[in-house]
Amino acid sequence: MSWIRQLFSRRRLYSDLSEEIHEHLAEKIEELVVSGMPREEAAHAARREFGNATLIEERGREVWQWPSIESFVADIRYALRMLWKNPDFTLVAVLTLAFGIGANTGIFTILNGAALRPLPLPNSDQLVSIYQSFRGHVRRNVYGNPNLFSYSEYQDYREHNHVFSGLIAYQPDVQATLGGDHPQQVSGTLVSCNYFPVFGVQPALGRGFLNSECSKPGANPVVVLSDTLWRSAFAANPSIVGTTIALNRSPFTVIGIAPPGVGGSEIVPSAFWAPITMQTAVERGNEMLNDDNLSWLVLIGRMKAGVSLARVRAELEVIAGRLDQDHPGRKTTLAIQTTTFFGGPQEHTLALGVGAAILGAVGLVLLIACANIASLLLARAAGRRHEIAVRLAIGANRARLVRQLLTESFLIAALGGALGSLLAFWSAEAGVQLLLAHLPRGAPPLVFSVSPDARVLIFALLLTLVTGIAFGLMPALEASRPDVNAALKEGDASYQGTLVTGGRLRRVLVGVQVAVCMVLLIAAGLLMRGLYRAQTIDFGFDTKDVAIASFDLIRQGYSQPRAAAFQQQLMDRLTALSGVDSVAEAATTPLSDSHFGTGVSIPGREGWQPAEYNIVSPNYFSLLGIPVVRGRGFLKSDSLMTNGGLSF
Amino acid sequence: MKKPDRRDLFPGALEMMVLRTLRRQPMHGYALVQHIKRTSDDLLQIEEGSLYPALQRLLKEGLVKAEWGISSTNRRVRTYQLTPAGIKHLNREVSNFERMLDGVTRVLAGGEA
């Protein structure tokens, strides 16, 4: 264990070395004096022959050290002392950085929680989402999102792959009215019966689905409730298991309650889960299971141990290629990635796009902070010029000095980064709460975790390092320029010269700050203006004093004639109310988030033009103040499907 | 300020010369450097100080050991002495060096032909 002995006897080793060098010089001088040289001249000559004694002694000592670590510790000690001696500077720099780094880390934390972090499910790194997109000759029905799968496609992928221990399919965000004394609208999920086992979730009460419950369409009206719904609608009563509840007026038997905190794999937590084969019972009027050309199911697989994403891709692409053979001219591309919230290609692009824009903005804020501290450091470097010149003069090399100055910068950055990250983690949580509380009414209750994970910590650390270099490097190089002579003889002309160049760098920094500030100000101004415009823009229709009520009678089990009768009666009675001027019907409201699309063929033009459409009652246009520019609007006699009229 | 052209020794050369010199007889630093300078007829430009980091390295590797004593001129000196490991190391280094030198010389001679 000689290195331990070295560690303890190091002081001795150093003093030996020091004495030895001293003796060497003494002996040399003695010899020169004996040979007839004046003593003073001999001392000079001896030193010249010997070289830089300070540096050599340091080199000699370094032999015994783990040089990088030990001089690093020394640098940190020295840097701490310097920061402690300048509390104002330290405070300003650390707070500025805390703000800059904190803003970035905070935004990244939210982005990470929303779009990057794997799902809060057991071994969620094995879960992969599969999305498809088509090229070529495609006619496809879409319910929700064009990247989803049909039921028969799901069955194909499930039966023919060897890479998943299980592949699930589900329809997200299925709206249902939960019956009872106080009916309420809830958002649930229709799932393949392997849903819970593949996700690794065991119901807290009762049981999950049996595979046989997904074998026959419409045969197994069973449902698993979320813990949240169980508590809010059924007072956490355990005897609810085994009883029957109504979803969109269809009876379902409760077979289990999911564990607390489990809301599925979507950003909108699911209130209930029912077998996918019960689709028509929940969504009456829609037959989706048998439509082989309908995009409506999300696919998530759990990879077998030891299977790579590349292998999953390769194997599923073979299946996709086989499916394409039934659709001449169609080419399917699969997007396969670790499952996250906002996992679909469209959502992902949106979340990352928005996130990148905001990160860009806060990145500029950090850039301003860096420029600010860099100019402070430059100003301080002018004050430390003498100190640095002395150290250069007694033999410190420049790289060592730059490293020491950089250590100071890193220390400032680390303090700022730590403080900023703490602020960020705290404010991300608070910020998300605030954001969720201010979502428009009727928006779904989003939940995502914004607690920091390894990814966030690495981001904060890297950001801190980069920041330290960004504001520290230039001032350090500038401060350690080896014009020792000039700096020692203050007042020398060339010393003035260096002050001027330092001043130029500082002026550049100020310029950068002003420029970046302008960019940010203009961007913020435009955003504000855009927001104002969005609030005050003329939509082309009149929303003043207009109230909207929406309902879906077909989904509630009304037949078409009964629904029409109900609607007519409702309209008549509403119109009779005092204070109601006019009542109109429409399949969707303008600028709402739901719309219908179809293809229109125009005589004389090739192919189909995509067009959105709405189904409305005759007085729709007059109620919203939409002028009919040519021709006429609908008449009462046009309705009842006897006449196809279109209005643009 | 540009440094005058000076051919550096290759890494390990100084150590090898120190070990070789010490094999003749134990010496202290000053005597060592004077001896090397003298024997090389001042062909090698050695900064006297550069000897000391080299000696520290050899000490650390256990190739030499050092002891304080009094010299013939009544000076306090730290005398270095080769260890058995140092002798082995020196033999290995010298034979490596000779092989290398031989190779380089042959190539240089071949270049003339």
XYZ file of N, CA and C in Angstrom, chain B:
339
model
N 7.404 36.422 -28.242
C 8.787 35.947 -28.133
C 8.857 34.489 -28.564
N 9.743 34.217 -29.515
C 9.842 32.847 -30.001
C 11.015 32.163 -29.329
N 10.768 30.932 -28.871
C 11.857 30.200 -28.218
C 12.866 29.767 -29.275
N 14.179 29.795 -28.911
C 15.173 29.303 -29.866
C 14.946 27.814 -30.106
N 15.252 27.373 -31.302
C 15.050 25.963 -31.641
C 15.850 25.067 -30.704
N 15.192 24.127 -30.085
C 15.909 23.217 -29.199
C 15.332 21.842 -29.415
N 16.204 20.906 -29.703
C 15.703 19.553 -29.925
C 15.410 18.910 -28.584
N 14.162 18.543 -28.363
C 13.804 17.902 -27.103
C 14.276 16.467 -27.111
N 14.540 15.976 -25.905
C 14.821 14.554 -25.771
C 13.513 13.808 -25.938
N 13.608 12.538 -26.376
C 12.354 11.790 -26.448
C 11.959 11.354 -25.029
N 10.685 11.060 -24.806
C 10.230 10.734 -23.458
C 10.983 9.520 -22.934
N 11.457 9.639 -21.717
C 12.148 8.509 -21.105
C 13.656 8.569 -21.274
N 14.150 9.449 -22.150
C 15.590 9.506 -22.418
C 16.353 9.988 -21.187
N 15.815 11.045 -20.566
C 16.491 11.612 -19.402
C 16.563 10.558 -18.291
N 15.433 9.869 -18.078
C 15.386 8.835 -17.044
C 16.443 7.748 -17.312
N 16.535 7.372 -18.591
C 17.472 6.317 -18.940
C 18.907 6.754 -18.628
N 19.228 7.991 -18.964
C 20.589 8.490 -18.714
C 20.861 8.594 -17.219
N 19.835 9.005 -16.485
C 20.016 9.109 -15.034
C 20.313 7.732 -14.454
N 19.513 6.745 -14.874
C 19.698 5.398 -14.341
C 21.095 4.863 -14.697
N 21.499 5.089 -15.950
C 22.809 4.604 -16.394
C 23.911 5.226 -15.558
N 23.802 6.541 -15.313
C 24.816 7.249 -14.540
C 24.864 6.727 -13.109
N 23.671 6.472 -12.560
C 23.629 6.010 -11.177
C 24.164 4.587 -11.045
N 24.120 3.829 -12.160
C 24.627 2.467 -12.054
C 26.136 2.486 -11.795
N 26.800 3.487 -12.353
C 28.233 3.633 -12.104
C 28.493 3.861 -10.621
N 27.790 4.842 -10.066
C 27.936 5.103 -8.628
C 26.804 6.011 -8.147
N 26.415 5.877 -6.886
C 25.376 6.760 -6.340
C 25.826 8.224 -6.412
N 24.859 9.120 -6.649
C 25.200 10.544 -6.806
C 24.062 11.410 -6.325
N 24.330 12.686 -6.078
C 23.240 13.617 -5.787
C 22.920 14.412 -7.054
N 21.806 15.143 -7.026
C 21.242 15.761 -8.225
C 22.222 16.619 -8.995
N 22.904 17.507 -8.268
C 23.796 18.449 -8.943
C 24.896 17.703 -9.694
N 25.493 16.731 -8.984
C 26.581 15.960 -9.597
C 26.069 15.196 -10.810
N 24.858 14.660 -10.682
C 24.251 13.901 -11.774
C 24.170 14.733 -13.044
N 23.584 15.922 -12.919
C 23.352 16.740 -14.102
C 24.681 17.203 -14.693
N 25.656 17.525 -13.816
C 26.967 17.931 -14.336
C 27.603 16.783 -15.107
N 27.448 15.567 -14.545
C 28.051 14.407 -15.188
C 27.442 14.163 -16.567
N 26.105 14.234 -16.621
C 25.445 13.995 -17.900
C 25.861 15.032 -18.928
N 25.905 16.301 -18.481
C 26.292 17.368 -19.408
C 27.719 17.143 -19.921
N 28.601 16.796 -18.967
C 30.004 16.635 -19.326
C 30.178 15.470 -20.289
N 29.614 14.307 -19.916
C 29.815 13.111 -20.741
C 29.226 13.283 -22.125
N 28.149 14.059 -22.245
C 27.545 14.203 -23.573
C 28.225 15.310 -24.352
N 29.338 15.826 -23.799
C 30.069 16.923 -24.448
C 29.151 18.084 -24.759
N 28.194 18.327 -23.899
C 27.253 19.445 -24.058
C 26.473 19.385 -25.361
N 26.383 18.169 -25.945
C 25.574 18.048 -27.162
C 24.093 18.115 -26.819
N 23.758 17.611 -25.628
C 22.352 17.621 -25.206
C 22.101 18.872 -24.390
N 21.076 19.588 -24.779
C 20.728 20.782 -24.015
C 19.742 20.371 -22.931
N 20.244 20.304 -21.728
C 19.349 19.893 -20.647
C 19.198 21.038 -19.662
N 17.971 21.418 -19.397
C 17.713 22.380 -18.337
C 18.006 21.663 -17.036
N 18.865 22.260 -16.213
C 19.288 21.536 -15.011
C 18.100 21.119 -14.172
N 17.111 22.012 -14.099
C 15.964 21.757 -13.226
C 15.144 20.557 -13.652
N 15.126 20.285 -14.979
C 14.243 19.227 -15.474
C 14.622 17.876 -14.906
N 15.819 17.798 -14.323
C 16.259 16.561 -13.703
C 15.347 16.170 -12.531
N 14.871 17.183 -11.800
C 14.209 16.875 -10.528
C 12.845 16.195 -10.683
N 11.981 16.688 -11.590
C 10.749 15.914 -11.800
C 11.058 14.490 -12.234
N 12.116 14.306 -13.068
C 12.471 12.959 -13.521
C 12.871 12.098 -12.328
N 13.671 12.680 -11.439
C 14.090 11.931 -10.247
C 12.882 11.559 -9.384
N 11.915 12.484 -9.281
C 10.714 12.194 -8.491
C 9.970 11.009 -9.102
N 9.899 10.990 -10.428
C 9.202 9.880 -11.090
C 9.895 8.552 -10.780
N 11.247 8.560 -10.872
C 11.990 7.323 -10.621
C 11.811 6.875 -9.173
N 11.786 7.855 -8.253
C 11.557 7.547 -6.843
C 10.206 6.863 -6.674
N 9.215 7.440 -7.347
C 7.863 6.936 -7.185
C 7.742 5.513 -7.730
N 8.462 5.253 -8.848
C 8.391 3.920 -9.442
C 9.213 2.915 -8.641
N 9.995 3.429 -7.685
C 10.846 2.526 -6.903
C 12.083 2.078 -7.660
N 12.502 2.827 -8.667
C 13.682 2.445 -9.453
C 14.956 2.995 -8.812
N 14.804 4.060 -8.028
C 15.951 4.593 -7.269
C 15.500 4.821 -5.836
N 16.456 4.927 -4.930
C 16.119 5.394 -3.591
C 17.063 6.528 -3.223
N 16.634 7.367 -2.269
C 17.407 8.567 -1.959
C 17.687 8.630 -0.467
N 18.819 9.214 -0.128
C 19.183 9.378 1.279
C 19.928 10.692 1.457
N 19.607 11.394 2.523
C 20.343 12.626 2.803
C 21.683 12.273 3.439
N 22.695 13.016 3.071
C 24.006 12.776 3.680
C 24.879 14.014 3.526
N 26.138 13.879 3.848
C 27.071 15.002 3.738
C 28.085 14.658 2.646
N 28.321 15.617 1.751
C 29.217 15.339 0.642
C 30.670 15.580 1.060
N 31.581 15.266 0.139
C 32.992 15.458 0.420
C 33.300 16.949 0.602
N 32.510 17.802 -0.063
C 32.739 19.240 0.081
C 31.955 19.785 1.267
N 31.509 18.888 2.139
C 30.816 19.263 3.362
C 29.471 19.963 3.133
N 28.745 19.455 2.134
C 27.444 19.985 1.814
C 26.395 18.951 2.172
N 25.203 19.449 2.550
C 24.102 18.513 2.769
C 23.548 18.133 1.397
N 23.632 16.865 1.044
C 23.173 16.433 -0.289
C 22.267 15.215 -0.178
N 21.419 15.097 -1.157
C 20.513 13.941 -1.192
C 21.035 12.999 -2.272
N 21.527 11.879 -1.858
C 22.192 10.968 -2.777
C 21.226 9.900 -3.283
N 21.242 9.697 -4.584
C 20.362 8.698 -5.209
C 21.133 7.451 -5.532
N 20.435 6.310 -5.429
C 21.088 5.023 -5.607
C 20.127 4.126 -6.372
N 20.655 3.298 -7.266
C 19.809 2.414 -8.053
C 19.278 1.273 -7.189
N 18.032 0.876 -7.382
C 17.493 -0.316 -6.717
C 17.599 -1.480 -7.697
N 17.449 -2.727 -7.224
C 17.464 -3.874 -8.151
C 16.432 -3.692 -9.261
N 15.258 -3.187 -8.918
C 14.235 -2.954 -9.949
C 14.740 -1.954 -10.965
N 15.484 -0.968 -10.490
C 16.031 0.057 -11.371
C 17.002 -0.549 -12.364
N 17.825 -1.499 -11.876
C 18.804 -2.133 -12.761
C 18.079 -2.899 -13.870
N 17.052 -3.659 -13.460
C 16.301 -4.444 -14.438
C 15.670 -3.515 -15.488
N 15.061 -2.442 -14.978
C 14.387 -1.487 -15.847
C 15.376 -0.886 -16.842
N 16.553 -0.525 -16.324
C 17.568 0.105 -17.175
C 17.976 -0.845 -18.304
N 18.248 -2.124 -17.941
C 18.662 -3.082 -18.964
C 17.604 -3.206 -20.060
N 16.365 -3.282 -19.624
C 15.280 -3.436 -20.592
C 15.198 -2.211 -21.504
N 15.255 -1.039 -20.875
C 15.129 0.208 -21.631
C 16.264 0.361 -22.629
N 17.476 0.061 -22.181
C 18.642 0.243 -23.051
C 18.535 -0.680 -24.260
N 18.146 -1.953 -24.019
C 18.074 -2.862 -25.169
C 16.947 -2.426 -26.114
N 15.831 -1.958 -25.540
C 14.761 -1.426 -26.400
C 15.260 -0.270 -27.243
N 15.996 0.619 -26.558
C 16.465 1.825 -27.226
C 17.426 1.476 -28.352
N 18.319 0.493 -28.063
C 19.304 0.132 -29.076
C 18.631 -0.467 -30.297
N 17.610 -1.277 -30.032
C 16.877 -1.853 -31.162
C 16.250 -0.754 -32.009
N 15.642 0.205 -31.300
C 14.977 1.289 -32.016
C 15.995 2.082 -32.843
N 17.113 2.395 -32.175
C 18.141 3.202 -32.833
C 18.665 2.465 -34.067
N 18.870 1.166 -33.894
C 19.343 0.333 -34.994
C 18.384 0.434 -36.178
N 17.075 0.288 -35.860
C 16.063 0.349 -36.916
C 16.085 1.685 -37.621
N 16.093 2.749 -36.841
C 16.070 4.089 -37.424
C 17.305 4.306 -38.284
N 18.471 3.861 -37.759
C 19.719 4.051 -38.499
C 19.668 3.343 -39.844
N 19.148 2.100 -39.819
C 19.069 1.353 -41.079
C 18.203 2.072 -42.103
N 17.077 2.569 -41.647
C 16.184 3.263 -42.578
C 16.858 4.499 -43.139
N 17.526 5.230 -42.247
C 18.193 6.454 -42.705
C 19.288 6.124 -43.713
N 20.068 5.052 -43.441
C 21.132 4.648 -44.352
C 20.534 4.217 -45.685
N 19.449 3.455 -45.634
C 18.781 2.986 -46.849
C 18.309 4.143 -47.692
N 17.897 5.223 -47.044
C 17.407 6.404 -47.758
C 18.480 6.994 -48.648
N 19.776 6.853 -48.220
C 20.879 7.419 -48.991
C 21.141 6.628 -50.262
N 20.938 5.269 -50.166
C 21.350 4.385 -51.240
C 20.525 4.559 -52.500
